[in-house]
mmCIF file of C-alpha atoms in Angstrom:
data_model
loop_
_atom_site.group_PDB
_atom_site.id
_atom_site.type_symbol
_atom_site.label_atom_id
_atom_site.label_comp_id
_atom_site.label_asym_id
_atom_site.label_seq_id
_atom_site.Cartn_x
_atom_site.Cartn_y
_atom_site.Cartn_z
ATOM 1 C CA UNK W 524 -4.199 -17.608 -0.754
ATOM 2 C CA UNK W 525 -5.765 -14.355 -1.798
ATOM 3 C CA UNK W 526 -4.386 -12.590 -4.865
ATOM 4 C CA UNK W 527 -5.143 -9.192 -6.284
ATOM 5 C CA UNK W 528 -4.583 -8.794 -9.996
ATOM 6 C CA UNK W 529 -4.231 -5.546 -11.853
ATOM 7 C CA UNK W 530 -3.292 -5.017 -15.463
ATOM 8 C CA UNK W 531 0.483 -4.711 -15.433
ATOM 9 C CA UNK W 532 0.516 -3.060 -18.836
ATOM 10 C CA UNK W 533 0.556 0.727 -18.774
ATOM 11 C CA UNK W 534 -2.613 2.486 -19.825
ATOM 12 C CA UNK W 535 -2.119 5.394 -22.236
ATOM 13 C CA UNK W 536 -5.032 7.713 -22.921
ATOM 14 C CA UNK W 537 -5.671 11.171 -24.324
ATOM 15 C CA UNK W 538 -6.445 14.103 -22.060
ATOM 16 C CA UNK W 539 -10.179 14.535 -21.534
ATOM 17 C CA UNK W 540 -11.008 10.855 -21.976
ATOM 18 C CA UNK W 541 -12.155 8.482 -19.241
ATOM 19 C CA UNK W 542 -9.546 6.122 -17.845
ATOM 20 C CA UNK W 543 -10.779 2.741 -16.585
ATOM 21 C CA UNK W 544 -8.551 0.523 -14.468
ATOM 22 C CA UNK W 545 -9.385 -3.045 -13.440
ATOM 23 C CA UNK W 546 -8.809 -4.912 -10.176
ATOM 24 C CA UNK W 547 -9.636 -8.613 -9.872
ATOM 25 C CA UNK W 548 -9.439 -10.727 -6.718
ATOM 26 C CA UNK W 549 -9.199 -14.495 -6.717
ATOM 27 C CA UNK W 550 -10.773 -16.118 -3.707
ATOM 28 C CA UNK W 551 -12.358 -14.363 -0.804
ATOM 29 C CA UNK W 552 -14.795 -11.524 -1.052
ATOM 30 C CA UNK W 553 -13.277 -8.523 0.699
ATOM 31 C CA UNK W 554 -14.844 -6.511 3.435
ATOM 32 C CA UNK W 555 -13.833 -3.645 1.231
ATOM 33 C CA UNK W 556 -11.433 -2.539 -1.473
ATOM 34 C CA UNK W 557 -9.280 0.558 -1.304
ATOM 35 C CA UNK W 558 -7.710 2.458 -4.180
ATOM 36 C CA UNK W 559 -4.444 4.375 -3.838
ATOM 37 C CA UNK W 560 -2.395 6.604 -6.116
ATOM 38 C CA UNK W 561 1.391 6.375 -6.114
ATOM 39 C CA UNK W 562 3.802 8.799 -7.784
ATOM 40 C CA UNK W 563 7.457 7.868 -8.439
ATOM 41 C CA UNK W 564 9.556 8.010 -5.278
ATOM 42 C CA UNK W 565 6.534 8.650 -3.067
ATOM 43 C CA UNK W 566 4.329 6.568 -0.816
ATOM 44 C CA UNK W 567 0.803 5.600 -1.855
ATOM 45 C CA UNK W 568 -1.965 8.140 -1.240
ATOM 46 C CA UNK W 569 -5.485 6.984 -0.372
ATOM 47 C CA UNK W 570 -8.214 7.827 -2.889
ATOM 48 C CA UNK W 571 -11.385 5.826 -2.329
ATOM 49 C CA UNK W 572 -12.819 2.925 -0.353
ATOM 50 C CA UNK W 573 -15.756 0.754 -1.412
ATOM 51 C CA UNK W 574 -17.467 -1.716 0.915
ATOM 52 C CA UNK W 575 -18.688 -5.177 -0.055
ATOM 53 C CA UNK W 576 -22.334 -4.107 0.098
ATOM 54 C CA UNK W 577 -21.788 -1.045 -2.108
ATOM 55 C CA UNK W 578 -22.065 -1.090 -5.874
ATOM 56 C CA UNK W 579 -20.552 2.309 -6.577
ATOM 57 C CA UNK W 580 -18.666 5.139 -4.894
ATOM 58 C CA UNK W 581 -17.854 8.574 -6.274
ATOM 59 C CA UNK W 582 -15.496 11.384 -5.361
ATOM 60 C CA UNK W 583 -15.169 14.345 -7.727
ATOM 61 C CA UNK W 584 -13.870 12.903 -11.037
ATOM 62 C CA UNK W 585 -13.269 9.463 -9.528
ATOM 63 C CA UNK W 586 -15.681 6.544 -9.510
ATOM 64 C CA UNK W 587 -15.235 3.028 -8.171
ATOM 65 C CA UNK W 588 -17.575 0.121 -8.875
ATOM 66 C CA UNK W 589 -17.625 -3.288 -7.246
ATOM 67 C CA UNK W 590 -19.050 -6.517 -8.674
ATOM 68 C CA UNK W 591 -18.867 -9.465 -6.254
ATOM 69 C CA UNK W 592 -20.126 -11.865 -8.938
ATOM 70 C CA UNK W 593 -17.248 -11.025 -11.249
ATOM 71 C CA UNK W 594 -14.856 -10.543 -8.275
ATOM 72 C CA UNK W 595 -13.873 -7.258 -9.825
ATOM 73 C CA UNK W 596 -13.598 -3.571 -9.078
ATOM 74 C CA UNK W 597 -13.339 -0.897 -11.739
ATOM 75 C CA UNK W 598 -11.751 2.498 -11.105
ATOM 76 C CA UNK W 599 -12.707 5.348 -13.424
ATOM 77 C CA UNK W 600 -11.185 8.793 -13.847
ATOM 78 C CA UNK W 601 -13.399 11.028 -15.956
ATOM 79 C CA UNK W 602 -12.118 14.071 -17.876
ATOM 80 C CA UNK W 603 -8.578 12.837 -17.325
ATOM 81 C CA UNK W 604 -5.693 15.298 -17.071
ATOM 82 C CA UNK W 605 -1.923 14.888 -17.476
ATOM 83 C CA UNK W 606 -1.666 15.431 -13.700
ATOM 84 C CA UNK W 607 -3.591 12.164 -13.243
ATOM 85 C CA UNK W 608 -0.582 10.269 -14.624
ATOM 86 C CA UNK W 609 0.596 7.925 -11.866
ATOM 87 C CA UNK W 610 0.426 4.307 -10.722
ATOM 88 C CA UNK W 611 -2.897 3.258 -9.218
ATOM 89 C CA UNK W 612 -3.003 0.481 -6.632
ATOM 90 C CA UNK W 613 -5.947 -1.641 -5.582
ATOM 91 C CA UNK W 614 -5.894 -3.088 -2.047
ATOM 92 C CA UNK W 615 -8.051 -5.846 -0.532
ATOM 93 C CA UNK W 616 -9.040 -6.011 3.120
ATOM 94 C CA UNK W 617 -10.681 -9.070 4.673
ATOM 95 C CA UNK W 618 -13.259 -9.121 7.413
ATOM 96 C CA UNK W 619 -10.843 -9.154 10.340
ATOM 97 C CA UNK W 620 -9.692 -5.789 11.552
ATOM 98 C CA UNK W 621 -5.979 -6.208 11.005
ATOM 99 C CA UNK W 622 -3.448 -4.155 9.130
ATOM 100 C CA UNK W 623 -3.087 -6.642 6.347
ATOM 101 C CA UNK W 624 -4.076 -4.956 3.138
ATOM 102 C CA UNK W 625 -3.206 -7.090 0.129
ATOM 103 C CA UNK W 626 -2.141 -4.893 -2.764
ATOM 104 C CA UNK W 627 -2.175 -5.520 -6.463
ATOM 105 C CA UNK W 628 0.938 -4.700 -8.464
ATOM 106 C CA UNK W 629 -0.575 -1.465 -9.717
ATOM 107 C CA UNK W 630 -1.419 -0.092 -13.138
ATOM 108 C CA UNK W 631 0.487 2.879 -14.531
ATOM 109 C CA UNK W 632 -1.684 5.491 -16.200
ATOM 110 C CA UNK W 633 -0.223 7.977 -18.682
ATOM 111 C CA UNK W 634 -2.488 10.834 -19.786
ATOM 112 C CA UNK W 635 -1.207 12.611 -22.859
ATOM 113 C CA UNK W 636 -2.035 16.276 -23.524
ATOM 114 C CA UNK Q 715 -0.298 18.978 9.200
ATOM 115 C CA UNK Q 716 2.761 16.755 9.330
ATOM 116 C CA UNK Q 717 2.508 13.420 7.610
ATOM 117 C CA UNK Q 718 4.284 10.137 8.249
ATOM 118 C CA UNK Q 719 8.026 10.680 8.352
ATOM 119 C CA UNK Q 720 10.571 7.980 7.552
ATOM 120 C CA UNK Q 721 14.321 8.165 8.041
ATOM 121 C CA UNK Q 722 16.681 7.716 6.396
ATOM 122 C CA UNK Q 723 15.222 8.186 2.930
ATOM 123 C CA UNK Q 724 18.037 6.088 1.479
ATOM 124 C CA UNK Q 725 20.261 3.493 3.086
ATOM 125 C CA UNK Q 726 23.087 1.576 1.438
ATOM 126 C CA UNK Q 727 24.633 -1.227 3.443
ATOM 127 C CA UNK Q 728 26.860 -4.207 2.901
ATOM 128 C CA UNK Q 729 25.621 -7.752 2.978
ATOM 129 C CA UNK Q 730 25.661 -9.110 6.510
ATOM 130 C CA UNK Q 731 25.301 -5.746 8.250
ATOM 131 C CA UNK Q 732 22.555 -4.650 10.631
ATOM 132 C CA UNK Q 733 20.191 -1.781 9.762
ATOM 133 C CA UNK Q 734 17.472 0.179 11.533
ATOM 134 C CA UNK Q 735 14.717 2.065 9.749
ATOM 135 C CA UNK Q 736 12.683 4.649 11.632
ATOM 136 C CA UNK Q 737 9.057 5.730 11.273
ATOM 137 C CA UNK Q 738 7.331 8.734 12.881
ATOM 138 C CA UNK Q 739 3.561 8.316 12.438
ATOM 139 C CA UNK Q 740 0.943 11.028 12.353
ATOM 140 C CA UNK Q 741 0.297 12.285 15.872
ATOM 141 C CA UNK Q 742 -2.688 10.549 17.452
ATOM 142 C CA UNK Q 743 -2.692 7.583 15.078
ATOM 143 C CA UNK Q 744 -2.810 4.410 17.152
ATOM 144 C CA UNK Q 745 -2.237 1.987 14.303
ATOM 145 C CA UNK Q 746 1.119 1.671 12.537
ATOM 146 C CA UNK Q 747 2.087 -0.557 9.631
ATOM 147 C CA UNK Q 748 5.234 -1.616 7.835
ATOM 148 C CA UNK Q 749 5.137 -2.677 4.199
ATOM 149 C CA UNK Q 750 7.879 -3.539 1.719
ATOM 150 C CA UNK Q 751 7.733 -2.672 -1.975
ATOM 151 C CA UNK Q 752 9.928 -4.075 -4.724
ATOM 152 C CA UNK Q 753 10.250 -2.441 -8.128
ATOM 153 C CA UNK Q 754 7.113 -2.859 -10.219
ATOM 154 C CA UNK Q 755 5.186 -4.497 -7.390
ATOM 155 C CA UNK Q 756 2.583 -3.373 -4.910
ATOM 156 C CA UNK Q 757 3.390 -2.968 -1.217
ATOM 157 C CA UNK Q 758 3.713 -6.239 0.695
ATOM 158 C CA UNK Q 759 2.495 -6.366 4.312
ATOM 159 C CA UNK Q 760 5.110 -6.975 7.015
ATOM 160 C CA UNK Q 761 3.708 -6.063 10.442
ATOM 161 C CA UNK Q 762 0.909 -4.111 12.121
ATOM 162 C CA UNK Q 763 0.979 -2.409 15.523
ATOM 163 C CA UNK Q 764 -2.019 -1.320 17.527
ATOM 164 C CA UNK Q 765 -0.548 0.869 20.230
ATOM 165 C CA UNK Q 766 2.673 -0.654 21.533
ATOM 166 C CA UNK Q 767 1.951 -4.241 20.640
ATOM 167 C CA UNK Q 768 2.376 -6.081 17.362
ATOM 168 C CA UNK Q 769 -1.169 -7.179 16.500
ATOM 169 C CA UNK Q 770 -0.123 -9.044 13.366
ATOM 170 C CA UNK Q 771 3.472 -9.873 12.404
ATOM 171 C CA UNK Q 772 2.612 -12.611 9.933
ATOM 172 C CA UNK Q 773 4.270 -10.768 7.047
ATOM 173 C CA UNK Q 774 7.782 -10.688 8.484
ATOM 174 C CA UNK Q 775 9.752 -12.939 6.115
ATOM 175 C CA UNK Q 776 12.037 -14.528 8.723
ATOM 176 C CA UNK Q 777 13.594 -13.991 12.132
ATOM 177 C CA UNK Q 778 16.148 -11.536 10.779
ATOM 178 C CA UNK Q 779 13.352 -8.971 10.721
ATOM 179 C CA UNK Q 780 12.039 -7.383 13.888
ATOM 180 C CA UNK Q 781 10.044 -4.243 14.658
ATOM 181 C CA UNK Q 782 9.313 -2.335 17.855
ATOM 182 C CA UNK Q 783 7.072 0.506 18.939
ATOM 183 C CA UNK Q 784 7.922 0.906 22.631
ATOM 184 C CA UNK Q 785 5.873 4.012 23.436
ATOM 185 C CA UNK Q 786 3.084 3.600 20.949
ATOM 186 C CA UNK Q 787 4.373 6.276 18.612
ATOM 187 C CA UNK Q 788 7.727 5.995 16.799
ATOM 188 C CA UNK Q 789 8.540 2.585 15.366
ATOM 189 C CA UNK Q 790 11.820 1.017 14.286
ATOM 190 C CA UNK Q 791 12.164 -1.826 11.803
ATOM 191 C CA UNK Q 792 15.358 -3.777 12.417
ATOM 192 C CA UNK Q 793 17.019 -6.110 9.927
ATOM 193 C CA UNK Q 794 19.912 -8.316 10.986
ATOM 194 C CA UNK Q 795 22.487 -9.953 8.705
ATOM 195 C CA UNK Q 796 21.126 -8.173 5.661
ATOM 196 C CA UNK Q 797 20.971 -10.015 2.353
ATOM 197 C CA UNK Q 798 20.854 -8.651 -1.187
ATOM 198 C CA UNK Q 799 17.273 -9.885 -1.451
ATOM 199 C CA UNK Q 800 16.299 -7.453 1.316
ATOM 200 C CA UNK Q 801 16.841 -4.548 -1.094
ATOM 201 C CA UNK Q 802 13.511 -2.756 -1.517
ATOM 202 C CA UNK Q 803 11.593 0.334 -0.434
ATOM 203 C CA UNK Q 804 10.316 -0.042 3.111
ATOM 204 C CA UNK Q 805 7.089 1.874 3.637
ATOM 205 C CA UNK Q 806 5.540 2.875 6.926
ATOM 206 C CA UNK Q 807 1.903 3.901 7.307
ATOM 207 C CA UNK Q 808 -0.352 4.963 10.141
ATOM 208 C CA UNK Q 809 -4.090 5.233 10.659
ATOM 209 C CA UNK Q 810 -6.570 6.361 13.295
ATOM 210 C CA UNK Q 811 -7.888 2.910 14.011
ATOM 211 C CA UNK Q 812 -8.138 -0.536 12.548
ATOM 212 C CA UNK Q 813 -7.708 -0.927 8.838
ATOM 213 C CA UNK Q 814 -11.338 -1.776 8.084
ATOM 214 C CA UNK Q 815 -12.576 1.785 8.272
ATOM 215 C CA UNK Q 816 -9.477 3.981 8.319
ATOM 216 C CA UNK Q 817 -7.387 4.632 5.229
ATOM 217 C CA UNK Q 818 -3.635 4.272 5.564
ATOM 218 C CA UNK Q 819 -1.388 7.329 5.458
ATOM 219 C CA UNK Q 820 1.967 6.324 4.009
ATOM 220 C CA UNK Q 821 5.376 7.884 4.350
ATOM 221 C CA UNK Q 822 7.660 8.162 1.334
ATOM 222 C CA UNK Q 823 9.661 5.144 2.373
ATOM 223 C CA UNK Q 824 13.256 4.191 3.006
ATOM 224 C CA UNK Q 825 15.044 2.812 -0.028
ATOM 225 C CA UNK Q 826 17.341 0.052 1.250
ATOM 226 C CA UNK Q 827 20.131 -1.201 -0.989
ATOM 227 C CA UNK Q 828 22.221 -4.150 0.158
ATOM 228 C CA UNK Q 829 25.466 -4.503 -1.782
#
């Protein structure tokens, strides 16, 4: 079965630095990967989507890369701010158009001022 | 505009009882999803509706779980004979179309505690 693996250890960085979060998938290449942000007590909020034929996607201070050889996506936040502190979730979608996104367990980012 | 609304926000029930969780999706969104999230884990897929019909219910853990969306808008997740292991946050999401191109818009969830 498909598994999505994210670093369960919290990532602590200093304000202004670039945060890099990792998402690995085990078996099947996704049609695309989605990244979500989740704050405590809230539902996930969509950030970015990257398709299987795309190498990189950017949105403001966010950048997602996708390497099908490594079966890995990297999520970068440049010029990080304390307000970026949250849990970031990676989600895998297969080729069939269903509602089944498979989520990783999330990585908690803490940006210190 | 209004987002996805879930009620109640918290529900405490005794083992063996029946519960209903309600989801009001974003107006005009044809697709509706239920996920379940345990502490420290990512959301786990339960069921997906396209319009009124359940297009994929492969994530429902057993026959104690059932969901309906009779008019293609509001959905209710129903859990019979609740067990302590059912305790989790139940998340609802909606989207404009199928999941391949449309991001999911989540509500803030219903926290279910079975005592």
